[in-house]
Amino acid sequence: MQEISAVIEGIAECGNGLLKISETLRRYFNVNAEDEPKKKSPAKKKAEPPKEEIPPVEEQAPTPKEPEYTKEYVRKLLADIANNGQREKVKEIINKHGANSLSAVDPGEYAAIVAEAEVLLNA
């Protein structure tokens, strides 16, 4: 009988661990945990130790951030456009950002170049 009790205790501990993990993941991925009613855990025995509290994770509002593009990505995108017969347009984009070649372009300009290139690609 003690073995069965030990197994049941182990299962209860695993269940509690899974609940903690799911709550942490829910907060991490910012799922609307406040809107959903919390599920109650199965009935517990009085002999069970008190449940540990998970410290709240500070959530920061996501800041809109421009994606960071690599030179290789920008080069491939511009090469695809140039190979589609728009070589002069690619040169204009690079010149517009103060350079004669992509290697001379400031990496901070890559996002703007990609935006302009995607317009050409979708045209």
GROMACS .gro file of N, CA and C in nm:
model
  369
    1MET      N    1   0.082  -0.120   0.000
    1MET     CA    2   0.000   0.000   0.000
    1MET      C    3   0.086   0.126   0.000
    2GLN      N    4   0.201   0.122   0.066
    2GLN     CA    5   0.290   0.238   0.069
    2GLN      C    6   0.346   0.267  -0.069
    3GLU      N    7   0.371   0.161  -0.146
    3GLU     CA    8   0.423   0.181  -0.282
    3GLU      C    9   0.322   0.256  -0.368
    4ILE      N   10   0.196   0.220  -0.355
    4ILE     CA   11   0.092   0.287  -0.433
    4ILE      C   12   0.083   0.433  -0.391
    5SER      N   13   0.090   0.459  -0.262
    5SER     CA   14   0.086   0.597  -0.214
    5SER      C   15   0.204   0.677  -0.267
    6ALA      N   16   0.321   0.613  -0.271
    6ALA     CA   17   0.439   0.681  -0.323
    6ALA      C   18   0.423   0.713  -0.471
    7VAL      N   19   0.365   0.619  -0.546
    7VAL     CA   20   0.342   0.641  -0.690
    7VAL      C   21   0.243   0.755  -0.710
    8ILE      N   22   0.137   0.754  -0.631
    8ILE     CA   23   0.036   0.860  -0.642
    8ILE      C   24   0.097   0.996  -0.608
    9GLU      N   25   0.180   1.000  -0.505
    9GLU     CA   26   0.248   1.126  -0.469
    9GLU      C   27   0.337   1.172  -0.584
   10GLY      N   28   0.409   1.078  -0.645
   10GLY     CA   29   0.497   1.112  -0.758
   10GLY      C   30   0.418   1.169  -0.875
   11ILE      N   31   0.304   1.108  -0.903
   11ILE     CA   32   0.219   1.157  -1.013
   11ILE      C   33   0.168   1.297  -0.981
   12ALA      N   34   0.128   1.320  -0.856
   12ALA     CA   35   0.080   1.453  -0.817
   12ALA      C   36   0.191   1.557  -0.831
   13GLU      N   37   0.313   1.521  -0.793
   13GLU     CA   38   0.425   1.614  -0.806
   13GLU      C   39   0.453   1.645  -0.953
   14CYS      N   40   0.445   1.542  -1.038
   14CYS     CA   41   0.466   1.565  -1.182
   14CYS      C   42   0.359   1.659  -1.237
   15GLY      N   43   0.235   1.635  -1.195
   15GLY     CA   44   0.126   1.721  -1.241
   15GLY      C   45   0.146   1.866  -1.199
   16ASN      N   46   0.189   1.885  -1.074
   16ASN     CA   47   0.215   2.021  -1.026
   16ASN      C   48   0.329   2.085  -1.104
   17GLY      N   49   0.431   2.005  -1.134
   17GLY     CA   50   0.543   2.058  -1.214
   17GLY      C   51   0.497   2.101  -1.352
   18LEU      N   52   0.411   2.020  -1.414
   18LEU     CA   53   0.359   2.055  -1.547
   18LEU      C   54   0.274   2.182  -1.541
   19LEU      N   55   0.196   2.196  -1.435
   19LEU     CA   56   0.115   2.317  -1.420
   19LEU      C   57   0.204   2.440  -1.409
   20LYS      N   58   0.313   2.429  -1.332
   20LYS     CA   59   0.406   2.541  -1.318
   20LYS      C   60   0.468   2.577  -1.452
   21ILE      N   61   0.507   2.475  -1.526
   21ILE     CA   62   0.568   2.499  -1.658
   21ILE      C   63   0.469   2.566  -1.751
   22SER      N   64   0.344   2.516  -1.753
   22SER     CA   65   0.245   2.575  -1.843
   22SER      C   66   0.215   2.720  -1.807
   23GLU      N   67   0.209   2.751  -1.679
   23GLU     CA   68   0.186   2.890  -1.638
   23GLU      C   69   0.302   2.980  -1.679
   24THR      N   70   0.424   2.930  -1.663
   24THR     CA   71   0.541   3.007  -1.702
   24THR      C   72   0.542   3.032  -1.852
   25LEU      N   73   0.512   2.928  -1.930
   25LEU     CA   74   0.506   2.944  -2.075
   25LEU      C   75   0.395   3.040  -2.117
   26ARG      N   76   0.283   3.030  -2.049
   26ARG     CA   77   0.170   3.119  -2.082
   26ARG      C   78   0.211   3.264  -2.060
   27ARG      N   79   0.280   3.292  -1.948
   27ARG     CA   80   0.325   3.429  -1.924
   27ARG      C   81   0.432   3.469  -2.025
   28TYR      N   82   0.520   3.376  -2.056
   28TYR     CA   83   0.630   3.407  -2.148
   28TYR      C   84   0.577   3.444  -2.285
   29PHE      N   85   0.481   3.371  -2.334
   29PHE     CA   86   0.428   3.398  -2.467
   29PHE      C   87   0.311   3.495  -2.463
   30ASN      N   88   0.284   3.553  -2.347
   30ASN     CA   89   0.186   3.658  -2.330
   30ASN      C   90   0.048   3.616  -2.380
   31VAL      N   91   0.010   3.493  -2.352
   31VAL     CA   92  -0.124   3.446  -2.386
   31VAL      C   93  -0.219   3.509  -2.286
   32ASN      N   94  -0.340   3.535  -2.325
   32ASN     CA   95  -0.434   3.605  -2.238
   32ASN      C   96  -0.472   3.518  -2.118
   33ALA      N   97  -0.379   3.505  -2.025
   33ALA     CA   98  -0.402   3.422  -1.907
   33ALA      C   99  -0.509   3.484  -1.817
   34GLU      N  100  -0.521   3.618  -1.817
   34GLU     CA  101  -0.619   3.684  -1.732
   34GLU      C  102  -0.760   3.657  -1.780
   35ASP      N  103  -0.779   3.641  -1.911
   35ASP     CA  104  -0.911   3.621  -1.966
   35ASP      C  105  -0.960   3.478  -1.947
   36GLU      N  106  -0.868   3.384  -1.933
   36GLU     CA  107  -0.905   3.244  -1.920
   36GLU      C  108  -0.921   3.211  -1.772
   37PRO      N  109  -1.026   3.136  -1.739
   37PRO     CA  110  -1.036   3.095  -1.599
   37PRO      C  111  -0.926   2.994  -1.569
   38LYS      N  112  -0.869   3.007  -1.451
   38LYS     CA  113  -0.761   2.916  -1.415
   38LYS      C  114  -0.821   2.779  -1.385
   39LYS      N  115  -0.753   2.678  -1.435
   39LYS     CA  116  -0.797   2.541  -1.409
   39LYS      C  117  -0.754   2.503  -1.269
   40LYS      N  118  -0.845   2.440  -1.200
   40LYS     CA  119  -0.811   2.397  -1.065
   40LYS      C  120  -0.743   2.261  -1.075
   41SER      N  121  -0.643   2.245  -0.993
   41SER     CA  122  -0.574   2.116  -0.991
   41SER      C  123  -0.663   2.014  -0.923
   42PRO      N  124  -0.640   1.886  -0.949
   42PRO     CA  125  -0.723   1.782  -0.888
   42PRO      C  126  -0.719   1.792  -0.735
   43ALA      N  127  -0.820   1.733  -0.673
   43ALA     CA  128  -0.829   1.737  -0.527
   43ALA      C  129  -0.700   1.686  -0.465
   44LYS      N  130  -0.655   1.758  -0.364
   44LYS     CA  131  -0.527   1.725  -0.303
   44LYS      C  132  -0.551   1.673  -0.161
   45LYS      N  133  -0.459   1.591  -0.119
   45LYS     CA  134  -0.465   1.541   0.017
   45LYS      C  135  -0.412   1.649   0.112
   46LYS      N  136  -0.456   1.647   0.235
   46LYS     CA  137  -0.410   1.746   0.332
   46LYS      C  138  -0.263   1.729   0.366
   47ALA      N  139  -0.209   1.608   0.346
   47ALA     CA  140  -0.071   1.581   0.383
   47ALA      C  141   0.028   1.638   0.282
   48GLU      N  142  -0.021   1.687   0.169
   48GLU     CA  143   0.068   1.738   0.064
   48GLU      C  144   0.131   1.870   0.109
   49PRO      N  145   0.261   1.888   0.082
   49PRO     CA  146   0.327   2.012   0.122
   49PRO      C  147   0.268   2.131   0.045
   50PRO      N  148   0.278   2.252   0.102
   50PRO     CA  149   0.223   2.370   0.034
   50PRO      C  150   0.290   2.392  -0.101
   51LYS      N  151   0.212   2.441  -0.195
   51LYS     CA  152   0.260   2.464  -0.331
   51LYS      C  153   0.355   2.584  -0.332
   52GLU      N  154   0.468   2.570  -0.403
   52GLU     CA  155   0.564   2.680  -0.414
   52GLU      C  156   0.508   2.786  -0.507
   53GLU      N  157   0.531   2.909  -0.472
   53GLU     CA  158   0.487   3.020  -0.556
   53GLU      C  159   0.594   3.049  -0.660
   54ILE      N  160   0.551   3.069  -0.782
   54ILE     CA  161   0.643   3.105  -0.889
   54ILE      C  162   0.656   3.256  -0.888
   55PRO      N  163   0.777   3.309  -0.882
   55PRO     CA  164   0.791   3.454  -0.883
   55PRO      C  165   0.740   3.510  -1.015
   56PRO      N  166   0.666   3.621  -1.010
   56PRO     CA  167   0.612   3.676  -1.135
   56PRO      C  168   0.724   3.722  -1.227
   57VAL      N  169   0.703   3.695  -1.354
   57VAL     CA  170   0.799   3.737  -1.455
   57VAL      C  171   0.759   3.876  -1.502
   58GLU      N  172   0.853   3.968  -1.498
   58GLU     CA  173   0.822   4.103  -1.544
   58GLU      C  174   0.806   4.103  -1.694
   59GLU      N  175   0.690   4.148  -1.738
   59GLU     CA  176   0.665   4.153  -1.881
   59GLU      C  177   0.689   4.295  -1.930
   60GLN      N  178   0.763   4.304  -2.037
   60GLN     CA  179   0.789   4.434  -2.096
   60GLN      C  180   0.707   4.445  -2.223
   61ALA      N  181   0.657   4.564  -2.245
   61ALA     CA  182   0.582   4.585  -2.368
   61ALA      C  183   0.678   4.570  -2.484
   62PRO      N  184   0.638   4.491  -2.585
   62PRO     CA  185   0.728   4.474  -2.698
   62PRO      C  186   0.751   4.606  -2.769
   63THR      N  187   0.876   4.637  -2.790
   63THR     CA  188   0.909   4.760  -2.858
   63THR      C  189   0.919   4.732  -3.007
   64PRO      N  190   0.851   4.811  -3.088
   64PRO     CA  191   0.861   4.789  -3.231
   64PRO      C  192   1.006   4.813  -3.274
   65LYS      N  193   1.063   4.712  -3.335
   65LYS     CA  194   1.203   4.720  -3.370
   65LYS      C  195   1.219   4.674  -3.513
   66GLU      N  196   1.296   4.750  -3.588
   66GLU     CA  197   1.319   4.710  -3.726
   66GLU      C  198   1.404   4.585  -3.727
   67PRO      N  199   1.373   4.493  -3.819
   67PRO     CA  200   1.455   4.373  -3.827
   67PRO      C  201   1.597   4.408  -3.871
   68GLU      N  202   1.692   4.331  -3.825
   68GLU     CA  203   1.831   4.353  -3.863
   68GLU      C  204   1.864   4.260  -3.979
   69TYR      N  205   1.907   4.317  -4.088
   69TYR     CA  206   1.939   4.239  -4.207
   69TYR      C  207   2.090   4.228  -4.221
   70THR      N  208   2.134   4.114  -4.273
   70THR     CA  209   2.276   4.096  -4.297
   70THR      C  210   2.309   4.144  -4.438
   71LYS      N  211   2.436   4.172  -4.458
   71LYS     CA  212   2.481   4.215  -4.591
   71LYS      C  213   2.451   4.105  -4.693
   72GLU      N  214   2.469   3.979  -4.653
   72GLU     CA  215   2.446   3.868  -4.744
   72GLU      C  216   2.300   3.863  -4.789
   73TYR      N  217   2.207   3.886  -4.694
   73TYR     CA  218   2.066   3.884  -4.728
   73TYR      C  219   2.033   3.996  -4.826
   74VAL      N  220   2.082   4.116  -4.796
   74VAL     CA  221   2.054   4.232  -4.882
   74VAL      C  222   2.116   4.210  -5.020
   75ARG      N  223   2.238   4.157  -5.022
   75ARG     CA  224   2.306   4.131  -5.149
   75ARG      C  225   2.226   4.032  -5.234
   76LYS      N  226   2.176   3.924  -5.172
   76LYS     CA  227   2.098   3.825  -5.247
   76LYS      C  228   1.969   3.885  -5.300
   77LEU      N  229   1.902   3.963  -5.217
   77LEU     CA  230   1.777   4.026  -5.259
   77LEU      C  231   1.800   4.119  -5.377
   78LEU      N  232   1.904   4.203  -5.368
   78LEU     CA  233   1.934   4.295  -5.478
   78LEU      C  234   1.980   4.220  -5.602
   79ALA      N  235   2.052   4.111  -5.585
   79ALA     CA  236   2.096   4.031  -5.700
   79ALA      C  237   1.976   3.969  -5.771
   80ASP      N  238   1.879   3.921  -5.695
   80ASP     CA  239   1.758   3.864  -5.756
   80ASP      C  240   1.685   3.969  -5.839
   81ILE      N  241   1.676   4.090  -5.786
   81ILE     CA  242   1.608   4.198  -5.859
   81ILE      C  243   1.688   4.236  -5.983
   82ALA      N  244   1.820   4.247  -5.969
   82ALA     CA  245   1.905   4.283  -6.084
   82ALA      C  246   1.896   4.177  -6.192
   83ASN      N  247   1.889   4.051  -6.154
   83ASN     CA  248   1.879   3.943  -6.251
   83ASN      C  249   1.743   3.939  -6.320
   84ASN      N  250   1.646   4.008  -6.264
   84ASN     CA  251   1.513   4.016  -6.326
   84ASN      C  252   1.502   4.139  -6.416
   85GLY      N  253   1.615   4.196  -6.455
   85GLY     CA  254   1.614   4.306  -6.550
   85GLY      C  255   1.601   4.444  -6.489
   86GLN      N  256   1.618   4.458  -6.361
   86GLN     CA  257   1.604   4.589  -6.297
   86GLN      C  258   1.736   4.633  -6.235
   87ARG      N  259   1.844   4.609  -6.308
   87ARG     CA  260   1.979   4.641  -6.261
   87ARG      C  261   1.994   4.790  -6.230
   88GLU      N  262   1.942   4.875  -6.316
   88GLU     CA  263   1.954   5.020  -6.295
   88GLU      C  264   1.879   5.065  -6.169
   89LYS      N  265   1.765   5.004  -6.143
   89LYS     CA  266   1.688   5.039  -6.023
   89LYS      C  267   1.767   5.002  -5.897
   90VAL      N  268   1.837   4.887  -5.903
   90VAL     CA  269   1.919   4.844  -5.789
   90VAL      C  270   2.031   4.945  -5.766
   91LYS      N  271   2.094   4.989  -5.874
   91LYS     CA  272   2.201   5.089  -5.862
   91LYS      C  273   2.146   5.219  -5.802
   92GLU      N  274   2.027   5.258  -5.843
   92GLU     CA  275   1.965   5.380  -5.790
   92GLU      C  276   1.941   5.368  -5.639
   93ILE      N  277   1.895   5.252  -5.596
   93ILE     CA  278   1.870   5.231  -5.453
   93ILE      C  279   2.000   5.245  -5.374
   94ILE      N  280   2.106   5.182  -5.423
   94ILE     CA  281   2.235   5.188  -5.352
   94ILE      C  282   2.288   5.331  -5.352
   95ASN      N  283   2.280   5.400  -5.467
   95ASN     CA  284   2.327   5.539  -5.475
   95ASN      C  285   2.246   5.630  -5.383
   96LYS      N  286   2.116   5.604  -5.373
   96LYS     CA  287   2.028   5.685  -5.289
   96LYS      C  288   2.072   5.679  -5.142
   97HIS      N  289   2.137   5.570  -5.104
   97HIS     CA  290   2.181   5.554  -4.965
   97HIS      C  291   2.328   5.588  -4.948
   98GLY      N  292   2.379   5.669  -5.040
   98GLY     CA  293   2.512   5.727  -5.025
   98GLY      C  294   2.630   5.637  -5.054
   99ALA      N  295   2.614   5.544  -5.147
   99ALA     CA  296   2.726   5.455  -5.178
   99ALA      C  297   2.720   5.415  -5.325
  100ASN      N  298   2.834   5.367  -5.374
  100ASN     CA  299   2.840   5.316  -5.511
  100ASN      C  300   2.829   5.165  -5.516
  101SER      N  301   2.849   5.100  -5.402
  101SER     CA  302   2.835   4.955  -5.395
  101SER      C  303   2.777   4.918  -5.259
  102LEU      N  304   2.722   4.799  -5.250
  102LEU     CA  305   2.660   4.757  -5.125
  102LEU      C  306   2.761   4.750  -5.010
  103SER      N  307   2.884   4.712  -5.039
  103SER     CA  308   2.984   4.702  -4.933
  103SER      C  309   3.016   4.838  -4.872
  104ALA      N  310   2.984   4.947  -4.941
  104ALA     CA  311   3.009   5.081  -4.888
  104ALA      C  312   2.888   5.138  -4.814
  105VAL      N  313   2.777   5.066  -4.816
  105VAL     CA  314   2.654   5.113  -4.751
  105VAL      C  315   2.664   5.088  -4.601
  106ASP      N  316   2.618   5.185  -4.522
  106ASP     CA  317   2.612   5.171  -4.377
  106ASP      C  318   2.511   5.061  -4.343
  107PRO      N  319   2.547   4.963  -4.258
  107PRO     CA  320   2.453   4.856  -4.222
  107PRO      C  321   2.322   4.907  -4.162
  108GLY      N  322   2.321   5.025  -4.107
  108GLY     CA  323   2.197   5.082  -4.056
  108GLY      C  324   2.097   5.115  -4.165
  109GLU      N  325   2.143   5.120  -4.289
  109GLU     CA  326   2.057   5.150  -4.403
  109GLU      C  327   1.994   5.025  -4.464
  110TYR      N  328   2.038   4.906  -4.420
  110TYR     CA  329   1.991   4.783  -4.482
  110TYR      C  330   1.838   4.768  -4.477
  111ALA      N  331   1.776   4.804  -4.365
  111ALA     CA  332   1.631   4.789  -4.354
  111ALA      C  333   1.559   4.875  -4.457
  112ALA      N  334   1.605   4.998  -4.477
  112ALA     CA  335   1.543   5.086  -4.577
  112ALA      C  336   1.567   5.031  -4.718
  113ILE      N  337   1.686   4.978  -4.743
  113ILE     CA  338   1.716   4.922  -4.875
  113ILE      C  339   1.626   4.801  -4.901
  114VAL      N  340   1.610   4.715  -4.801
  114VAL     CA  341   1.524   4.598  -4.818
  114VAL      C  342   1.380   4.641  -4.845
  115ALA      N  343   1.333   4.743  -4.775
  115ALA     CA  344   1.196   4.791  -4.797
  115ALA      C  345   1.178   4.838  -4.941
  116GLU      N  346   1.274   4.915  -4.992
  116GLU     CA  347   1.266   4.963  -5.130
  116GLU      C  348   1.278   4.847  -5.229
  117ALA      N  349   1.365   4.753  -5.198
  117ALA     CA  350   1.385   4.639  -5.287
  117ALA      C  351   1.260   4.551  -5.293
  118GLU      N  352   1.193   4.535  -5.180
  118GLU     CA  353   1.071   4.454  -5.179
  118GLU      C  354   0.961   4.517  -5.262
  119VAL      N  355   0.958   4.650  -5.267
  119VAL     CA  356   0.861   4.719  -5.353
  119VAL      C  357   0.888   4.682  -5.498
  120LEU      N  358   1.015   4.684  -5.539
  120LEU     CA  359   1.050   4.646  -5.676
  120LEU      C  360   1.019   4.499  -5.702
  121LEU      N  361   1.045   4.416  -5.604
  121LEU     CA  362   1.023   4.273  -5.619
  121LEU      C  363   0.875   4.241  -5.636
  122ASN      N  364   0.790   4.316  -5.568
  122ASN     CA  365   0.646   4.291  -5.573
  122ASN      C  366   0.576   4.368  -5.685
  123ALA      N  367   0.650   4.452  -5.756
  123ALA     CA  368   0.589   4.532  -5.863
  123ALA      C  369   0.568   4.450  -5.988
   0.00000   0.00000   0.00000
